[in-house]
Coordinates of C-alpha atoms in Angstrom, one line a residue:
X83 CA -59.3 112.4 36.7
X84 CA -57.7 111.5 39.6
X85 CA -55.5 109.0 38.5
X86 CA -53.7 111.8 36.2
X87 CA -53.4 113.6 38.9
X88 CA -52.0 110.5 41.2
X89 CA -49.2 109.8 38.4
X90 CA -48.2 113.1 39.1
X91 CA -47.9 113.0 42.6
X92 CA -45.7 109.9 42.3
X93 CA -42.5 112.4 40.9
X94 CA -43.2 114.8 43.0
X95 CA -41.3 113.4 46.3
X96 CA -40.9 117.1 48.0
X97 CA -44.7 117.1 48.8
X98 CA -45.9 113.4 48.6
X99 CA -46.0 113.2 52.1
X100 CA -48.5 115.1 52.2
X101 CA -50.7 112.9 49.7
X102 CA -51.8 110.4 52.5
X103 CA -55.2 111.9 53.2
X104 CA -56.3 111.0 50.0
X105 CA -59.3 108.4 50.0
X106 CA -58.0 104.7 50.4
X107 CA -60.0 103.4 47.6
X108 CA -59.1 105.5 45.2
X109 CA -55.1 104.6 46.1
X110 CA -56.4 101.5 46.0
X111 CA -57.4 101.6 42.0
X112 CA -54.3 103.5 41.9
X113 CA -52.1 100.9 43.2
X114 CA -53.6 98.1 41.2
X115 CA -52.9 100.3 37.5
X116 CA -49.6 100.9 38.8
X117 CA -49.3 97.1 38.7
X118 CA -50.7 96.4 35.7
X119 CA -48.4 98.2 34.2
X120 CA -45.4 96.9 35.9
X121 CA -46.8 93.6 34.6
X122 CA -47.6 94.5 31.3
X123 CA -44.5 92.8 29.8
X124 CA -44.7 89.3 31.4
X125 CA -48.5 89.9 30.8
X126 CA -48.0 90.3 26.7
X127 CA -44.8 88.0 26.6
X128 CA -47.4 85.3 27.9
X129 CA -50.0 86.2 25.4
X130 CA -47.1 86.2 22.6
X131 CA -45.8 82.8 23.6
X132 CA -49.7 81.0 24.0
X133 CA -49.4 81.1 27.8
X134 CA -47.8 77.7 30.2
X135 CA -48.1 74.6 27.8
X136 CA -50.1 71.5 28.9
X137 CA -46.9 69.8 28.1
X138 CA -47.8 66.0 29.4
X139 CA -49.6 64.9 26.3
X140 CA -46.5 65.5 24.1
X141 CA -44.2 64.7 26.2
X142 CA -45.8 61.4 26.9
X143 CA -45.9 61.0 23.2
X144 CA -42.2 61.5 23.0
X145 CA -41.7 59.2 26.4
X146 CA -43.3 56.4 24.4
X147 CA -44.8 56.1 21.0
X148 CA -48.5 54.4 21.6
X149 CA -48.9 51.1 19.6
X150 CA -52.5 52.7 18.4
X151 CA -54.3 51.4 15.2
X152 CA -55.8 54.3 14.4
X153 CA -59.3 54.6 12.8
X154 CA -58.6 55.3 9.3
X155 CA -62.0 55.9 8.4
X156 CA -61.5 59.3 10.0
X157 CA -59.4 62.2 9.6
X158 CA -59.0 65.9 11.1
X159 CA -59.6 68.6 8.2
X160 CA -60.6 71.7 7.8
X161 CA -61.1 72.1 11.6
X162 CA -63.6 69.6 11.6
X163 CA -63.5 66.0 13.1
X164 CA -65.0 63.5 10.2
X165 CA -65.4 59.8 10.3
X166 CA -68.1 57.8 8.0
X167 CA -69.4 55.6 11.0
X168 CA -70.7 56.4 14.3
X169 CA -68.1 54.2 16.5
X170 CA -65.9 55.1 18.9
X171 CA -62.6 54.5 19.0
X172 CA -61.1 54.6 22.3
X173 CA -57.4 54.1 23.1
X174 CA -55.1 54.2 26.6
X175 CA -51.3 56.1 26.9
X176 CA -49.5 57.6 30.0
X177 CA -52.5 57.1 32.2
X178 CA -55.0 59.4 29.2
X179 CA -57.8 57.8 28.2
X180 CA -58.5 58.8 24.3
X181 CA -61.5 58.6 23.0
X182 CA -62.1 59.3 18.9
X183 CA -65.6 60.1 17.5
X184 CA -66.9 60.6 20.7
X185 CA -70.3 60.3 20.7
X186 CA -71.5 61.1 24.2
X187 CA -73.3 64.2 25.2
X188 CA -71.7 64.1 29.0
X189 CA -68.3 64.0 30.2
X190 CA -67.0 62.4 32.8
X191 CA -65.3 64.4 34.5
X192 CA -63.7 62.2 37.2
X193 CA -61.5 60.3 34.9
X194 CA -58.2 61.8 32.4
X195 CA -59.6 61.9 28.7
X196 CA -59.0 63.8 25.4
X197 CA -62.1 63.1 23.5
X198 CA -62.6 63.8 19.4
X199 CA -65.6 65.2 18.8
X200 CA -66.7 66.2 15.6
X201 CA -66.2 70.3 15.8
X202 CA -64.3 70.2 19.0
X203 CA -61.5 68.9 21.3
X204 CA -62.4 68.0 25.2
X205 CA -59.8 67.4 27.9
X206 CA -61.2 66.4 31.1
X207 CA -58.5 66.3 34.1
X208 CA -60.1 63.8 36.7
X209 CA -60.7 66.4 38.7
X210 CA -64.2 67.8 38.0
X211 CA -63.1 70.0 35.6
X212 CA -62.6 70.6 31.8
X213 CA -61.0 72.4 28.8
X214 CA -63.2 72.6 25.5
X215 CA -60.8 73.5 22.3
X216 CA -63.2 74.4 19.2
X217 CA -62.5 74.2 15.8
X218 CA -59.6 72.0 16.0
X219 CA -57.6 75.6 15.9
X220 CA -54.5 73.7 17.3
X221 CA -54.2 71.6 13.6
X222 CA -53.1 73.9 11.5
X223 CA -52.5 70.8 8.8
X224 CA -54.6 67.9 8.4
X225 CA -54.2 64.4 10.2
X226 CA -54.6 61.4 7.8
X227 CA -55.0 58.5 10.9
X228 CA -53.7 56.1 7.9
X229 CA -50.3 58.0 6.9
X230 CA -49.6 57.9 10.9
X231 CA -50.7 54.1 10.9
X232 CA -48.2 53.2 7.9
X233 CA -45.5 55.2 9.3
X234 CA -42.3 53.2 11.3
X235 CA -39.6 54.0 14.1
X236 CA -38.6 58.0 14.3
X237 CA -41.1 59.0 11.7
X238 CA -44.5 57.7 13.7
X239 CA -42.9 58.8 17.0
X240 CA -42.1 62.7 15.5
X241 CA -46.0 61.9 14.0
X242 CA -47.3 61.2 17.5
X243 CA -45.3 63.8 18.7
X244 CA -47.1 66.5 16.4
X245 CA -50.3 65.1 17.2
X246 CA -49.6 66.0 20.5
X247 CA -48.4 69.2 20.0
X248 CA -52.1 70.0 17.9
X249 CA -53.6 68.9 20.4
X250 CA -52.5 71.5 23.5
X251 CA -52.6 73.9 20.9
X252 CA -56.1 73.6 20.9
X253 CA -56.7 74.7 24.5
X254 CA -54.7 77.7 23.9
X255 CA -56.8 80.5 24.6
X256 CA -57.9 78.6 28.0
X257 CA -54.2 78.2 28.4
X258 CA -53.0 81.9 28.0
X259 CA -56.3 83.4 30.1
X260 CA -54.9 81.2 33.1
X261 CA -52.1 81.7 32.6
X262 CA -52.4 85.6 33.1
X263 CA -54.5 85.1 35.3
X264 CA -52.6 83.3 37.7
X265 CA -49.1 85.5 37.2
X266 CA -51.6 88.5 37.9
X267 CA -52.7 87.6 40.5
X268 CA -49.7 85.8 42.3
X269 CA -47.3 88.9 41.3
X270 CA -50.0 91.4 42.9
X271 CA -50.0 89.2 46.2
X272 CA -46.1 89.8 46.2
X273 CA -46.3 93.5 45.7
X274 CA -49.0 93.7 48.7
X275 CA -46.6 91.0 51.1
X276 CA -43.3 93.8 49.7
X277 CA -45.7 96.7 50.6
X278 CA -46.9 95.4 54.2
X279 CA -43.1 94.3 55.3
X280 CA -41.4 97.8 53.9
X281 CA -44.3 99.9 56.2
X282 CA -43.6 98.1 58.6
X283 CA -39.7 98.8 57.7
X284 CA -41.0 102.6 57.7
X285 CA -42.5 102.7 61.0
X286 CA -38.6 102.2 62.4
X287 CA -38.5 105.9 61.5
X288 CA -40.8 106.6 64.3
X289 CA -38.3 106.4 66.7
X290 CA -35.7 109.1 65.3
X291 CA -38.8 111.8 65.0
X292 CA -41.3 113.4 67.3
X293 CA -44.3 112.5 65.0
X294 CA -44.7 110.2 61.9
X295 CA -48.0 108.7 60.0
X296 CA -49.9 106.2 60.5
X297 CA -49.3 102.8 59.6
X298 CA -52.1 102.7 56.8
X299 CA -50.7 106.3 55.5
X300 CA -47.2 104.9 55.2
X301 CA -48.8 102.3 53.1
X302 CA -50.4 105.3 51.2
X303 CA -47.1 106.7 50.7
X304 CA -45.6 103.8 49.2
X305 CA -48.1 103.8 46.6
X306 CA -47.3 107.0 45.8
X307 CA -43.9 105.9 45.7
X308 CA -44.6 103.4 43.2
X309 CA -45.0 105.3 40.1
X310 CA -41.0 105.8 39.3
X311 CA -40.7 102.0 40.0
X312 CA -43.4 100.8 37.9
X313 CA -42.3 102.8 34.7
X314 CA -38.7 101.7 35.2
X315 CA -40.4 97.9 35.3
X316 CA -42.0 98.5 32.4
X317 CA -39.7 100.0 30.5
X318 CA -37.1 97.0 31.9
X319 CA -39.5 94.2 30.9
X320 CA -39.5 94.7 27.5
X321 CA -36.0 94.0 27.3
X322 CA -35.3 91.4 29.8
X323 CA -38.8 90.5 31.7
X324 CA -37.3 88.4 34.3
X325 CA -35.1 91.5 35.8
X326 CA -38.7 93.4 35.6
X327 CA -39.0 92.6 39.0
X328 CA -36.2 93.4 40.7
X329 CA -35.9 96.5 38.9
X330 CA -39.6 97.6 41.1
X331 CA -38.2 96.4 44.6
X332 CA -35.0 97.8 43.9
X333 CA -36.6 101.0 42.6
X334 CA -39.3 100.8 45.4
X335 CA -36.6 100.2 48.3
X336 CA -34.1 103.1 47.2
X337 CA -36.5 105.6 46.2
X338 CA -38.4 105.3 49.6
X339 CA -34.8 105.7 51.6
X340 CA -33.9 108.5 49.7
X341 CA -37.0 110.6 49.9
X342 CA -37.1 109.1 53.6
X343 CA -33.9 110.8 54.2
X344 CA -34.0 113.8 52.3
X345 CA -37.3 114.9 52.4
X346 CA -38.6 112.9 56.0
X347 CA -36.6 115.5 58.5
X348 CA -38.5 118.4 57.1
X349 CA -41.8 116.8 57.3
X350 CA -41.7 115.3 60.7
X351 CA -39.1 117.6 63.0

């Protein structure tokens, strides 16, 4: 498989120059494994940790306790949403609108809600778009509405508070797909921005030999270049992910200098 033989081309700097007549599409799929696996750390740490937290409806729970009489004809359990009537019980806080036993088969979408349903959790951002949490997997312990209602001072707020917290945990698999989604994709943007400046860093060589390659093969090259740096990353991010990063641009920087110098003057004399 070519990739196999690609990784093995990365550690062998005496002859990678010559490695930039391979197929761009195929270094390419090369360059984007490479960078998965630089990323793989960040990438599980976010998947350990449940992705970025929501954040706002807790912490608007801890800004100020909401003076809600909750309905105590209904109660979360067993990942289920139960309430003997059909009302809805709709409440305001922070600018959220929450609606309990919601009964409505559309959402709207233009305005900030969390709505109960009975066998799943709806967030709607006001922005056309939406979050749907099933099961109530965020409550891992049952809400009695009445045991918050009798509860006074610190003990309702930490109540509210915990209410809160169930109820981002809820989105959480929402939460951790765009999450890695979005660090993917903005981490693979800064490799390509790294990769286009140092080529164009590379082409400088041009003017100390009588012939060098191309701009698009220097980007070849680098790929090429990569593999060291993207083990090394990995490796790194498992200990301390937030040096992962600097360990591949200070790997990728060096390593291309050296084999530059060492290796370049042979090549393109």
């Amino acid at each position: 498989m070519f990739l196999v033989r690609y990784f093995a081309y990365s550690f062998n700097f005496k002859n990678i120059f010559k490695r930039v007549d391979e197929k761009m599409w195929k270094v390419i799929i090369y360059f984007l494994l490479l960078s998965m696996i630089s990323l793989f750390p960040m990438n599980y740490l976010i998947v350990k940790e449940q992705g970025w937290r929501l954040d706002f409806i807790e912490q608007s729970f801890e800004s100020s306790t909401p003076s809600w009489e909750l309905p105590e004809n209904c109660e979360i359990t067993a990942n289920q949403f139960s309430c003997t009537t059909n009302i809805e019980y709709e409440y305001q806080h922070d600018g959220i609108t929450y609606i309990f036993n919601y009964q409505g088969s559309d959402y709207d979408l233009t305005k900030k809600q969390i709505l109960f349903e009975s066998n799943q959790i709806v967030y709607t951002n006001g922005e056309g778009a939406r979050m749907i949490g099933y099961d109530y997997k965020g409550f891992e312990d049952s809400v009695n509405f009445r045991e918050i209602n009798l509860k006074t001072g610190q003990e309702k707020t930490d109540a509210y508070i915990e209410l809160g917290q169930s109820i981002e945990s809820s989105f959480s698999n929402y939460i951790v797909i765009y999450t890695l989604l979005v660090n993917t994709f903005i981490n693979i943007s800064l490799y390509i921005l790294f990769f286009v400046l140092l080529s164009l860093v590379l082409q400088l060589f041009r003017f100390g030999y009588s012939k060098f390659f191309r701009y698009i093969d220097s980007l070849k090259f680098l790929v090429f270049i990569m593999g060291l740096p993207a083990m090394l990353s990995f490796l790194v991010g498992f200990v301390e992910p937030a040096f992962s990063p600097v360990f591949f641009q200070f790997g990728m920087g060096l390593i291309t200098m050296v084999v530059m110098l060492v290796y370049g003057k042979k090549e393109f004399a």
